[in-house]
mmCIF file of N, CA and C and ligand atoms in Angstrom:
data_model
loop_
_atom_site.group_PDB
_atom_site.id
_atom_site.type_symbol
_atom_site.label_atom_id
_atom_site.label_comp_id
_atom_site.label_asym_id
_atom_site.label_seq_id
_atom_site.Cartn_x
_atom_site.Cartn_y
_atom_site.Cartn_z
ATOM 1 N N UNK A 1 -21.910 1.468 -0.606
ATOM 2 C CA UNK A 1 -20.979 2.595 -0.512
ATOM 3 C C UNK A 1 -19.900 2.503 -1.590
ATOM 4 N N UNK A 2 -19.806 3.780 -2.100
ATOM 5 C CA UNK A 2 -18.165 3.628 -3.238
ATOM 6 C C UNK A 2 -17.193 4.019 -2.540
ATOM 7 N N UNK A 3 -15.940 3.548 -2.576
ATOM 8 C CA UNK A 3 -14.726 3.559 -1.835
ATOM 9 C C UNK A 3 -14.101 3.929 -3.378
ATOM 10 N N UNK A 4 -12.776 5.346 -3.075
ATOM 11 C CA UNK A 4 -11.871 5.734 -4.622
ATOM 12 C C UNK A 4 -10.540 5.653 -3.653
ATOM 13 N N UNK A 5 -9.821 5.018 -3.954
ATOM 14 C CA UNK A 5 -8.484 5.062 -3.651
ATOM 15 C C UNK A 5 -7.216 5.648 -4.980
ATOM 16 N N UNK A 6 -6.377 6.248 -4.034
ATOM 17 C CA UNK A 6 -4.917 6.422 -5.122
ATOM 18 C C UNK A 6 -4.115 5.465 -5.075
ATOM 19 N N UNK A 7 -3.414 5.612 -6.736
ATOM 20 C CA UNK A 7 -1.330 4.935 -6.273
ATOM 21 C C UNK A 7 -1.195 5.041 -7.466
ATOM 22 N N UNK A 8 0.005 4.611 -7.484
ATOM 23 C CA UNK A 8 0.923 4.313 -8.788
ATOM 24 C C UNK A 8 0.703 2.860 -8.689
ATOM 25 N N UNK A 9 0.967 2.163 -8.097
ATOM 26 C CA UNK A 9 1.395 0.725 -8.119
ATOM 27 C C UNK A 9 2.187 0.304 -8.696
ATOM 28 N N UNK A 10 3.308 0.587 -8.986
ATOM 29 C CA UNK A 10 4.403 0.426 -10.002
ATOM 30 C C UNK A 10 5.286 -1.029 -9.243
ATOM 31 N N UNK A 11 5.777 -1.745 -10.042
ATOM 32 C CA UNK A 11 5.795 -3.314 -9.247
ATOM 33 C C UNK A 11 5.119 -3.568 -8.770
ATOM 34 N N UNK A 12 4.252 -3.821 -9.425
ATOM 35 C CA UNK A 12 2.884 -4.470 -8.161
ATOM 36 C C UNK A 12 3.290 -5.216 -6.874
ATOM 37 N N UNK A 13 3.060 -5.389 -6.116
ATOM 38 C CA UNK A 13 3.476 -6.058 -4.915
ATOM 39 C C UNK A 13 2.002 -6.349 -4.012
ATOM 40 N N UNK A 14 2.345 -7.388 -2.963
ATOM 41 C CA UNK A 14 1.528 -7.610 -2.164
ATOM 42 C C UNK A 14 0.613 -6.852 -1.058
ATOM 43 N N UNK A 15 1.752 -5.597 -0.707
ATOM 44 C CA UNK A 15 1.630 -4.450 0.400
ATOM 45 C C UNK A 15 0.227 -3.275 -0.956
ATOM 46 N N UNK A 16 0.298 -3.420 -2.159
ATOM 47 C CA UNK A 16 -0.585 -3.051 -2.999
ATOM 48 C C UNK A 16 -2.106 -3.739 -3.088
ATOM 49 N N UNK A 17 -1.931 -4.693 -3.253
ATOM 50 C CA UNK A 17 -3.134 -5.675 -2.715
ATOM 51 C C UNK A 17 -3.616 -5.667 -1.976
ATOM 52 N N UNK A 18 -3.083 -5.557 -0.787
ATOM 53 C CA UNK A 18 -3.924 -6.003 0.427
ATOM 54 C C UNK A 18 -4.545 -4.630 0.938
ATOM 55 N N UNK A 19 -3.749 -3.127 0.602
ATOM 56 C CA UNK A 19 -4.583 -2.354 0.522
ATOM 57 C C UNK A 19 -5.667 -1.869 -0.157
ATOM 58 N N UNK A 20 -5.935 -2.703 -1.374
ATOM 59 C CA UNK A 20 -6.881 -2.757 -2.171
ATOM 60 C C UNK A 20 -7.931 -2.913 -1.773
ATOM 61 N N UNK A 21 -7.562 -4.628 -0.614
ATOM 62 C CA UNK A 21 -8.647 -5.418 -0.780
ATOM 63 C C UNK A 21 -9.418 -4.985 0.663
ATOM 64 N N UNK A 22 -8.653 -4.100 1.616
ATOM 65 C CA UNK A 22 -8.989 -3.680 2.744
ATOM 66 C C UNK A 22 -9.806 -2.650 2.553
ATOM 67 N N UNK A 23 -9.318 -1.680 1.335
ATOM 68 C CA UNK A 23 -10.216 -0.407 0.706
ATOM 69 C C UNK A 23 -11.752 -1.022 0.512
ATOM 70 N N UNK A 24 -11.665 -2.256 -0.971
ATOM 71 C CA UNK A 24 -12.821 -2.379 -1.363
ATOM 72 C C UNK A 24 -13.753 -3.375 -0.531
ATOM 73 N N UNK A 25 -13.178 -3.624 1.246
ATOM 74 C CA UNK A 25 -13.997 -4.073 1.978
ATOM 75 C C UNK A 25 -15.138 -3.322 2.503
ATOM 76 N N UNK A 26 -14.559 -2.018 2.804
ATOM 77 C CA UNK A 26 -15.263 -1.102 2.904
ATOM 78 C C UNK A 26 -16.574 -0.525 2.363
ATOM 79 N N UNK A 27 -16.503 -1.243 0.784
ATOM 80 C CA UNK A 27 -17.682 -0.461 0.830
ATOM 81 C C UNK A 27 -18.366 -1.968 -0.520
ATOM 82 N N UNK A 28 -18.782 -1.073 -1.747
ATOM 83 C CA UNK A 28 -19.146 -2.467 -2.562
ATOM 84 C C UNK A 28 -19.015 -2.387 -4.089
ATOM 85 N N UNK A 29 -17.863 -0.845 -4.098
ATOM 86 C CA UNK A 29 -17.320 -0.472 -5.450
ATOM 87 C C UNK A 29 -16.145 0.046 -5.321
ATOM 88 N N UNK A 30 -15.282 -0.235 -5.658
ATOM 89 C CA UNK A 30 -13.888 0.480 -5.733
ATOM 90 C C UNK A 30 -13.325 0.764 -7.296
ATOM 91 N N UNK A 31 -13.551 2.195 -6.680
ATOM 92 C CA UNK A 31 -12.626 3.066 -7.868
ATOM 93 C C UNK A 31 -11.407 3.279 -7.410
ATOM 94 N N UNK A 32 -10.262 3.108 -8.595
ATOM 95 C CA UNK A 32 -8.988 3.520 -8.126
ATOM 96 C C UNK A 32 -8.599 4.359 -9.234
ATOM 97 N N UNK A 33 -7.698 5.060 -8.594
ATOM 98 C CA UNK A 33 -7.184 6.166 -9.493
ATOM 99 C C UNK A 33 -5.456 5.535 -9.653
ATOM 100 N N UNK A 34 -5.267 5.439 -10.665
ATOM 101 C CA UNK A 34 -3.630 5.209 -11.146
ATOM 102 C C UNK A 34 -2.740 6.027 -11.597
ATOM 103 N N UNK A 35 -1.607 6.951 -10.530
ATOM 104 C CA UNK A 35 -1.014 8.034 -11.264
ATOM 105 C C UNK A 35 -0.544 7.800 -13.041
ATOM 106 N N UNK A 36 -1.161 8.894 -13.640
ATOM 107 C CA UNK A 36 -0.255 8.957 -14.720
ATOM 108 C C UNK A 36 1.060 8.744 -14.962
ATOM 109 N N UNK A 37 1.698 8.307 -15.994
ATOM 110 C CA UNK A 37 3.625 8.270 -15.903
ATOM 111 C C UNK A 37 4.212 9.533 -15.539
ATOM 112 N N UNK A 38 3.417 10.819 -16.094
ATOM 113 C CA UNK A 38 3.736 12.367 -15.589
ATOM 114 C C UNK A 38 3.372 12.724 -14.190
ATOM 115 N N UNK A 39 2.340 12.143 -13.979
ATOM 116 C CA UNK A 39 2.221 12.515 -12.491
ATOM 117 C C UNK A 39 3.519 12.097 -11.543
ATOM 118 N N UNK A 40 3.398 10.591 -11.966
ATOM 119 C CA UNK A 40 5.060 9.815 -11.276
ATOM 120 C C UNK A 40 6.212 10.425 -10.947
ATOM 121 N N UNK A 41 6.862 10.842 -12.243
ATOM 122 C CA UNK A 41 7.184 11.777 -12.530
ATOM 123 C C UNK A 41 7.724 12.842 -11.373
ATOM 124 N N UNK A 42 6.788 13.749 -11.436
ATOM 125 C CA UNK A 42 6.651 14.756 -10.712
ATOM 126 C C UNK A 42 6.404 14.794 -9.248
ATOM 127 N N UNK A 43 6.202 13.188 -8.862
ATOM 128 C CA UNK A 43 5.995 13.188 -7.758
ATOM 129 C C UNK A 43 7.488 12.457 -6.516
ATOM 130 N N UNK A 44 8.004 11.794 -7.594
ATOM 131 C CA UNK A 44 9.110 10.752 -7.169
ATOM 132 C C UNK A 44 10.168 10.883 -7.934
ATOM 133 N N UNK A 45 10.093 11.908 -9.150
ATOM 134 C CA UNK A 45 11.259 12.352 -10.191
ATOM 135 C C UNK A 45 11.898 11.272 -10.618
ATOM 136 N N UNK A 46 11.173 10.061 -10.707
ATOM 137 C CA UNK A 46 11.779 9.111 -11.509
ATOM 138 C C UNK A 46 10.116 8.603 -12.582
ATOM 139 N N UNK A 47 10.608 7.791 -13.835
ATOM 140 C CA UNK A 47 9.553 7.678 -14.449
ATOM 141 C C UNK A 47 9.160 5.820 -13.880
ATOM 142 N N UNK A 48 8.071 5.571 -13.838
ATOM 143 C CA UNK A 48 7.513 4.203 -13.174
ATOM 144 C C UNK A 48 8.196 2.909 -14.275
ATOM 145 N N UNK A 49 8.769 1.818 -13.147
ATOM 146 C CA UNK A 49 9.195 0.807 -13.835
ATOM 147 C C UNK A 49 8.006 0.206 -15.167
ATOM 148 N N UNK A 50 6.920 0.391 -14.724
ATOM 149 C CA UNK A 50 5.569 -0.324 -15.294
ATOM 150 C C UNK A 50 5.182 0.733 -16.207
ATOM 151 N N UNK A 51 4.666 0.660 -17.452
ATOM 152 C CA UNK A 51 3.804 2.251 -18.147
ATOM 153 C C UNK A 51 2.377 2.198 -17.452
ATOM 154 N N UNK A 52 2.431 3.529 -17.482
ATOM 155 C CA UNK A 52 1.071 3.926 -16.964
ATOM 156 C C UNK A 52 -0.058 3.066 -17.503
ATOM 157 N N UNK A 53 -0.362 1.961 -19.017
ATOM 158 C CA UNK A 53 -1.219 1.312 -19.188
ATOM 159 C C UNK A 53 -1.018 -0.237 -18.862
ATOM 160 N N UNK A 54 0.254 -0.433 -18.266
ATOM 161 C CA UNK A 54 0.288 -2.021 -17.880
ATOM 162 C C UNK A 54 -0.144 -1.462 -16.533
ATOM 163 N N UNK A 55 0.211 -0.572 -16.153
ATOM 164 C CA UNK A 55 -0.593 -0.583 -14.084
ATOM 165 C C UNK A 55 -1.814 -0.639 -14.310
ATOM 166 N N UNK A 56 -1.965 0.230 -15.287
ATOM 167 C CA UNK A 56 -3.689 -0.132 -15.366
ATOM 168 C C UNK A 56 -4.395 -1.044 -15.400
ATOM 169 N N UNK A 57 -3.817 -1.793 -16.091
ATOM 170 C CA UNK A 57 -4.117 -3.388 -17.209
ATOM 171 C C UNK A 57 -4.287 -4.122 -15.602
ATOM 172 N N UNK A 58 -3.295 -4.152 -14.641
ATOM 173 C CA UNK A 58 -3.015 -4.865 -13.913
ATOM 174 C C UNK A 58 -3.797 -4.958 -12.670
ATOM 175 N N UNK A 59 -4.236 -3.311 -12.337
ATOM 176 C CA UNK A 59 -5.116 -2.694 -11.135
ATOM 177 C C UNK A 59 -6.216 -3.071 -11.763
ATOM 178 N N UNK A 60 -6.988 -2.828 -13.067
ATOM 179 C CA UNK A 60 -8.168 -3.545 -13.143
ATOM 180 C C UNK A 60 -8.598 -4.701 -13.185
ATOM 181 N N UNK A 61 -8.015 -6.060 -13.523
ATOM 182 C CA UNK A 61 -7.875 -7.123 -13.735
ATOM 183 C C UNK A 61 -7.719 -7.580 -11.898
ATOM 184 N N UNK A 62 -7.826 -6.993 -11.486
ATOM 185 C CA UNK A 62 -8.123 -7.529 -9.945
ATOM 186 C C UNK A 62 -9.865 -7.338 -9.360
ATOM 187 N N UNK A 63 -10.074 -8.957 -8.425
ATOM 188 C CA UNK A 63 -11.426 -8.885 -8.572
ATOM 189 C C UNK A 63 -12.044 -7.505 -7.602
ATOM 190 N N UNK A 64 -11.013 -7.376 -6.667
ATOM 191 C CA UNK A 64 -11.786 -6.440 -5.625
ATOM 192 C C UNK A 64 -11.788 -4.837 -6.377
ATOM 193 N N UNK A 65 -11.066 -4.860 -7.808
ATOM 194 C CA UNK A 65 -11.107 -3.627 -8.127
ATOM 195 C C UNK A 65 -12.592 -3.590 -9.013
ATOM 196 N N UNK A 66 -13.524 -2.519 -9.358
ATOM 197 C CA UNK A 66 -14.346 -2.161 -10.409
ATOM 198 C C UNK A 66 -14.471 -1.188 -11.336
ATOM 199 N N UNK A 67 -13.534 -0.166 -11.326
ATOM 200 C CA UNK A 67 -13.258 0.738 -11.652
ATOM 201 C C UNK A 67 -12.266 1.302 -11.777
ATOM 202 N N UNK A 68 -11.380 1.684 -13.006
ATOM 203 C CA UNK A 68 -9.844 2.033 -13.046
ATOM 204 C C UNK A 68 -10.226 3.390 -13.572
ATOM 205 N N UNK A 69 -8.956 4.935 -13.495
ATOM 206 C CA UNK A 69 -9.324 5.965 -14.501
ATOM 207 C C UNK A 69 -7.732 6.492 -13.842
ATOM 208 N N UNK A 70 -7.246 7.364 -14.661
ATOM 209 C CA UNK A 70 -5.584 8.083 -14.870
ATOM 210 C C UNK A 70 -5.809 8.916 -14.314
ATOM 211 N N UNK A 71 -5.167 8.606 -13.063
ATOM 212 C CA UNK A 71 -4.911 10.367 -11.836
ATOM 213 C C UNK A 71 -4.295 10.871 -12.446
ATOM 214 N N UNK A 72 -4.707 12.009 -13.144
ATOM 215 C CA UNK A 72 -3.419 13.034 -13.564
ATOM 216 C C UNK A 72 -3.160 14.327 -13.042
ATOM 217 N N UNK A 73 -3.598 14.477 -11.619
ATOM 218 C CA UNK A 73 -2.936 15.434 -10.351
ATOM 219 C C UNK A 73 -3.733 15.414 -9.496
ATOM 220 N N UNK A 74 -2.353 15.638 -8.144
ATOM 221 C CA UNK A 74 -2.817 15.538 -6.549
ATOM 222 C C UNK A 74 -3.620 16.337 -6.514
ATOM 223 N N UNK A 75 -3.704 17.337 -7.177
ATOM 224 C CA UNK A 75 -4.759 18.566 -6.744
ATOM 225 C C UNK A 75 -6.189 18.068 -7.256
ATOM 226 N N UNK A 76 -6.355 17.385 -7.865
ATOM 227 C CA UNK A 76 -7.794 16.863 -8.671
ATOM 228 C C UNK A 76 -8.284 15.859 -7.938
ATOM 229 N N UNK A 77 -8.145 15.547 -6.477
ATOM 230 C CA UNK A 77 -8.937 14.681 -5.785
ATOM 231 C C UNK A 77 -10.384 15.211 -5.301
ATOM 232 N N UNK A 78 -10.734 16.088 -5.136
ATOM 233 C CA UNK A 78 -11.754 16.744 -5.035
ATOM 234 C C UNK A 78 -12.903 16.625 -6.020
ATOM 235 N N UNK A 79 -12.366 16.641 -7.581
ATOM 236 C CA UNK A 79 -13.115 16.529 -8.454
ATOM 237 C C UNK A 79 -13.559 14.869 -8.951
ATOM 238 N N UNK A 80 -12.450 14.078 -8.891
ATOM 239 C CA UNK A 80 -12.289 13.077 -8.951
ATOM 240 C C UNK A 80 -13.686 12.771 -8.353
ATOM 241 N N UNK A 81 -13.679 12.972 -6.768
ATOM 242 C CA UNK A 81 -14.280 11.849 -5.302
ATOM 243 C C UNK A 81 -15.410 12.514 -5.656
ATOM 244 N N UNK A 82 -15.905 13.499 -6.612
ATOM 245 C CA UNK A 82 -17.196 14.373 -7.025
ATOM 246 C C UNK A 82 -17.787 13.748 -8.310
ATOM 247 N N UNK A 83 -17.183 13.463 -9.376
ATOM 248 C CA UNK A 83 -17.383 13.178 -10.759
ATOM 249 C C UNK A 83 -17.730 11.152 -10.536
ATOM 250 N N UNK A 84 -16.827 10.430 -9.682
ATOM 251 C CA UNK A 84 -17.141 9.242 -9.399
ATOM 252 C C UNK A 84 -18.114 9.171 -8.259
ATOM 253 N N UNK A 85 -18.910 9.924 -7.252
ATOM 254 C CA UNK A 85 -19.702 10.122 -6.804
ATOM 255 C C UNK A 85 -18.826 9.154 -5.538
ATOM 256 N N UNK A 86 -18.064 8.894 -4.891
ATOM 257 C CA UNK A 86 -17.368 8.336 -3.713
ATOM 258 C C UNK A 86 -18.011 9.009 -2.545
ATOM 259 N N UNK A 87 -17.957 7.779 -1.952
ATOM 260 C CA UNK A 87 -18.563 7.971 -0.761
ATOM 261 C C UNK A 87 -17.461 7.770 0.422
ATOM 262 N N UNK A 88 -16.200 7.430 0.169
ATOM 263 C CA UNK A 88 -15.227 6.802 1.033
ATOM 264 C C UNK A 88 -13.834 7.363 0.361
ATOM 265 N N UNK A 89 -13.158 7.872 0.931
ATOM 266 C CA UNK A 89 -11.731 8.101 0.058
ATOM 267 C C UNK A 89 -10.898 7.264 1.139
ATOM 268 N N UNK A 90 -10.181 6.371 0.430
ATOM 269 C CA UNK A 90 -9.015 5.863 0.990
ATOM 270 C C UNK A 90 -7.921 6.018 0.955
ATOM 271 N N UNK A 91 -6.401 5.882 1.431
ATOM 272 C CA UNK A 91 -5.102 6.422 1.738
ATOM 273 C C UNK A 91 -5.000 5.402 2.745
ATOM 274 N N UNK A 92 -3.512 5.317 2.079
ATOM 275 C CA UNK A 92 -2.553 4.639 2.955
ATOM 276 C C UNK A 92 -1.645 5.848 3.897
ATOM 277 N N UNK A 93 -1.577 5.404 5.422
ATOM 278 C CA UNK A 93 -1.092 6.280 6.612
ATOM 279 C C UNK A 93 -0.113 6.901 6.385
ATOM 280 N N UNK A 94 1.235 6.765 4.754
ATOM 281 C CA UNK A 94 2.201 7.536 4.948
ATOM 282 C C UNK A 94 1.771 9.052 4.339
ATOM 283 N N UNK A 95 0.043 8.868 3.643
ATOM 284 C CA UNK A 95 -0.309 10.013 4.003
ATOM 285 C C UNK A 95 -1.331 10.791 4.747
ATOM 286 N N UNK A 96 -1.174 10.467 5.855
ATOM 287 C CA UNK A 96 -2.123 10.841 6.752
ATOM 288 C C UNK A 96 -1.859 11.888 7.287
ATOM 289 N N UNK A 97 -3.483 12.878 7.436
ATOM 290 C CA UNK A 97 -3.794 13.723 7.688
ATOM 291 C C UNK A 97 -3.960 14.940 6.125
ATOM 292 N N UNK A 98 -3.390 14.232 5.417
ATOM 293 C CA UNK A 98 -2.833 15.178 3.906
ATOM 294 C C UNK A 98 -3.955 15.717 3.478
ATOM 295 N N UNK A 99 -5.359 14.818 3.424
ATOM 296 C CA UNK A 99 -6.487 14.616 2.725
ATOM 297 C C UNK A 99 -7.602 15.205 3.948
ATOM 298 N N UNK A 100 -7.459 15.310 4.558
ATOM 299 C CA UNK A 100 -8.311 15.812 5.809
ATOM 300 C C UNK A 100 -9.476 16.781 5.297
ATOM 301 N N UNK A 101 -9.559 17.927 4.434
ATOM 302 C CA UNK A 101 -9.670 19.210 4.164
ATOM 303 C C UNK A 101 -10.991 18.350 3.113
ATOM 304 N N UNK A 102 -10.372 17.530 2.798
ATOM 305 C CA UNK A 102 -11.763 16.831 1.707
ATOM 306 C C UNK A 102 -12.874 16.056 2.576
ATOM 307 N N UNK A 103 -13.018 16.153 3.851
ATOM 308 C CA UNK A 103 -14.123 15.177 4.712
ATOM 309 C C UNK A 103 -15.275 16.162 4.728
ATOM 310 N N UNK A 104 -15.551 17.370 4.182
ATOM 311 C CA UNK A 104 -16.374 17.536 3.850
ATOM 312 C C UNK A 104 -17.634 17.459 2.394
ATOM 313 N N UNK A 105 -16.744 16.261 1.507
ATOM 314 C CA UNK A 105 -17.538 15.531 0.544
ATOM 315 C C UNK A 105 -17.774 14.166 0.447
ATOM 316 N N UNK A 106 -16.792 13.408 1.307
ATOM 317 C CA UNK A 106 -16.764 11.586 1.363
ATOM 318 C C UNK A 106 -16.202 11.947 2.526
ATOM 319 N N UNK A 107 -16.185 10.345 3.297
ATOM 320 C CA UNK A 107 -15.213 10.104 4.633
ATOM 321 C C UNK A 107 -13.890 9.774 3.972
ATOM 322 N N UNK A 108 -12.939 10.449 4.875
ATOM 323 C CA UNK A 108 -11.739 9.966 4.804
ATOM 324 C C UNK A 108 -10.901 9.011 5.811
ATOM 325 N N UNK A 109 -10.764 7.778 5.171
ATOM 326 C CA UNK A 109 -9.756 7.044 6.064
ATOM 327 C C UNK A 109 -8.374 6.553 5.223
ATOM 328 N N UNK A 110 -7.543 6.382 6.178
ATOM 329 C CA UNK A 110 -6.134 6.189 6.214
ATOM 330 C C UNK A 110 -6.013 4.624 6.811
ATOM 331 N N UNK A 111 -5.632 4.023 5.995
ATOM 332 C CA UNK A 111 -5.568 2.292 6.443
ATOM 333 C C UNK A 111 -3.531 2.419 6.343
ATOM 334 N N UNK A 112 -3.532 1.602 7.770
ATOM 335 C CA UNK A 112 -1.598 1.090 7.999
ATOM 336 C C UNK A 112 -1.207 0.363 6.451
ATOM 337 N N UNK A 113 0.423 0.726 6.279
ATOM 338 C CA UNK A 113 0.595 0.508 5.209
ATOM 339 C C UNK A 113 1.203 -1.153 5.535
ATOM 340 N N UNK A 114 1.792 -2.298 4.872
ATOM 341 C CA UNK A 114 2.478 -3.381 4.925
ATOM 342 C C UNK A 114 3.514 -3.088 5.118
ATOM 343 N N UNK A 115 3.664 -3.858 6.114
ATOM 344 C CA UNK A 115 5.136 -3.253 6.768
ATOM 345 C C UNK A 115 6.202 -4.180 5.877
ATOM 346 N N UNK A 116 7.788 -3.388 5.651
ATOM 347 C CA UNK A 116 9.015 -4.447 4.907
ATOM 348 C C UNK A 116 8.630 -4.484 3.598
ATOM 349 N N UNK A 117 7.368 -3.786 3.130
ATOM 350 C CA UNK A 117 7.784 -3.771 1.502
ATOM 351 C C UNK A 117 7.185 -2.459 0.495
ATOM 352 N N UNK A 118 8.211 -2.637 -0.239
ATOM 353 C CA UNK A 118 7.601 -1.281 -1.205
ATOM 354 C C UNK A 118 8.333 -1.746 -2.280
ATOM 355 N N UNK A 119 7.969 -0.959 -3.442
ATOM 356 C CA UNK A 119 8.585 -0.972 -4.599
ATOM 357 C C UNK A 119 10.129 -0.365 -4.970
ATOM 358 N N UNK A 120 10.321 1.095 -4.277
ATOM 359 C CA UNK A 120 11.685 1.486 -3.901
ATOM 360 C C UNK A 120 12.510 -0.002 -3.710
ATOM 361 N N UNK A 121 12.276 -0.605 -2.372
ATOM 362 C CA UNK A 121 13.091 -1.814 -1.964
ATOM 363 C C UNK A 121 13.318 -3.371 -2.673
ATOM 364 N N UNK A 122 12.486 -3.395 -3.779
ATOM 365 C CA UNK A 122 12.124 -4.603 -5.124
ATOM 366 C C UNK A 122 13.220 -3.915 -5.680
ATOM 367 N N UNK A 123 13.486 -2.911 -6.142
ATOM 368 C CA UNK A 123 13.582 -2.361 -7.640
ATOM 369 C C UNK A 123 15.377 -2.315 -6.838
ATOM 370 N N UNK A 124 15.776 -1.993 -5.364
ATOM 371 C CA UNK A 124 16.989 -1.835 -4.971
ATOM 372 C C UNK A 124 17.759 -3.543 -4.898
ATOM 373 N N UNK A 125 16.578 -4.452 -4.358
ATOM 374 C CA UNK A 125 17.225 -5.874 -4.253
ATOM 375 C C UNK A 125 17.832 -6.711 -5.476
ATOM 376 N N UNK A 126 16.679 -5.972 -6.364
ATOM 377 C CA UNK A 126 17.045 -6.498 -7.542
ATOM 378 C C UNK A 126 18.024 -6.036 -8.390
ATOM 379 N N UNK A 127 18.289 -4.579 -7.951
ATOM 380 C CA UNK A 127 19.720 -3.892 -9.129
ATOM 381 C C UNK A 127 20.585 -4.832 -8.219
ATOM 382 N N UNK A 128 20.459 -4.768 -7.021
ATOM 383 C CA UNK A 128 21.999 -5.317 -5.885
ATOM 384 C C UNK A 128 21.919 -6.866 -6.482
ATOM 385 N N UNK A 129 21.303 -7.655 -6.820
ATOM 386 C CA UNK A 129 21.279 -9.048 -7.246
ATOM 387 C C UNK A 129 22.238 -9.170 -8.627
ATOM 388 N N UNK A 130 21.971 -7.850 -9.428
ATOM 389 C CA UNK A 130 22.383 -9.037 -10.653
ATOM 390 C C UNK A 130 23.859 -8.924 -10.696
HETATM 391 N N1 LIG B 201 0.954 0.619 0.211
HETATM 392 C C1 LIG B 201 0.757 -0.180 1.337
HETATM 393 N N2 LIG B 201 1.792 -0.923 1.833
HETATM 394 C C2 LIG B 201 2.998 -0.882 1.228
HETATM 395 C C3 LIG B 201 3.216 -0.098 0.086
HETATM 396 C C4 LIG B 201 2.163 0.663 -0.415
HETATM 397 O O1 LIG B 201 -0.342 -0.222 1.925
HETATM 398 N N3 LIG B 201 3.981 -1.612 1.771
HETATM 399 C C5 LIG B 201 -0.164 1.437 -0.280
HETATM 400 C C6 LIG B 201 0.134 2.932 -0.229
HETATM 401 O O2 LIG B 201 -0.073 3.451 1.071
HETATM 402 C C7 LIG B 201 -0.869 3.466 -1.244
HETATM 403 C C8 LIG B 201 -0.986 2.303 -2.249
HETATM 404 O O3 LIG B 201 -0.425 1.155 -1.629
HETATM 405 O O4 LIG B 201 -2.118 3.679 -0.615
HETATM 406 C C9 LIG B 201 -0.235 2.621 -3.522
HETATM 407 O O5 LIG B 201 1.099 2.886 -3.193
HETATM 408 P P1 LIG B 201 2.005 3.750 -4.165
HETATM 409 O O6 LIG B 201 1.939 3.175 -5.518
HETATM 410 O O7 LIG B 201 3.330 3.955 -3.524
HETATM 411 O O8 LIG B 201 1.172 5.083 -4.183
HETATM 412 P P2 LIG B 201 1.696 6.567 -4.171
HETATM 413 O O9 LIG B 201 2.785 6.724 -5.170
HETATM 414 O O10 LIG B 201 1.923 6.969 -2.753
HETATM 415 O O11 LIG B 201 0.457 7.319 -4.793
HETATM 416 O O12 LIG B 201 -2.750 10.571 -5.068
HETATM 417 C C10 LIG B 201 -1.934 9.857 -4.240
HETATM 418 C C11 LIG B 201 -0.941 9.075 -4.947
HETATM 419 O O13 LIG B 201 -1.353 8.695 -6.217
HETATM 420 C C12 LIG B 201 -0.526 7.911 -4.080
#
């Protein structure tokens, strides 16, 4: 089965990983999609601590990943989970239900996110530190 997941991953963190590695349990290929810096952007109105080609650099260079390519819009998941031939779309629960409307081309599941960490809260500990 192919499993395609989204993110930015911007600070990589652990709560990033482990949804990775829960995604590409699922099946026995994982494609991930990595927002563009414009997508970021537009989605969080700030531009990503990381450039769009070190997340990359970083999301592929992981073993459970096999496949990296530049989300460059929410609206293009359809074509995406069509053109990579996915059999599984994955999401993390803070967006659940969002993706629903697409279970008529792959299954959609929503895996719990890691609780106590995100990148927002790295990027706040660390301005408050120095
Ligand atoms: N995540 C997690 N636990 C955390 C933080 C993040 O499981 N503590 C998951 C998110 O649910 C998401 C993935 O890690 O599935 C990437 O997180 P983000 O980089 O924050 O992704 P986001 O900006 O929400 O992008 O097309 C959808 C978007 O590209 C998703």
């Amino acid at each position: 089965m192919r499993v395609i997941t989204f993110g930015t991953f911007d600070v990589f963190h652990v709560g990033h990983l482990k949804i990775l590695e829960r995604a590409a349990g699922l099946g026995d290929h994982l494609i991930v999609g990595v927002s563009t810096d414009a997508l970021s952007i537009g989605k969080k109105g700030r531009a990503p601590i990381y450039s769009e080609a070190d997340r990359m650099h970083i999301v592929s260079a992981l073993s459970c990943v096999d496949e990296v390519f530049p989300e460059e819009s929410l609206e293009k998941k359809r074509d995406y989970i069509l053109q990579y031939e996915a059999d599984i779309l994955v999401m993390g629960d803070d967006w659940e239900g969002r993706f629903d409307d697409l279970g008529d081309v792959c299954d959609v599941v929503y895996l719990p996110r890691t609780p106590s960490i995100s990148t927002t809260e790295i990027i706040e500990v660390v301005r408050q530190s120095r």
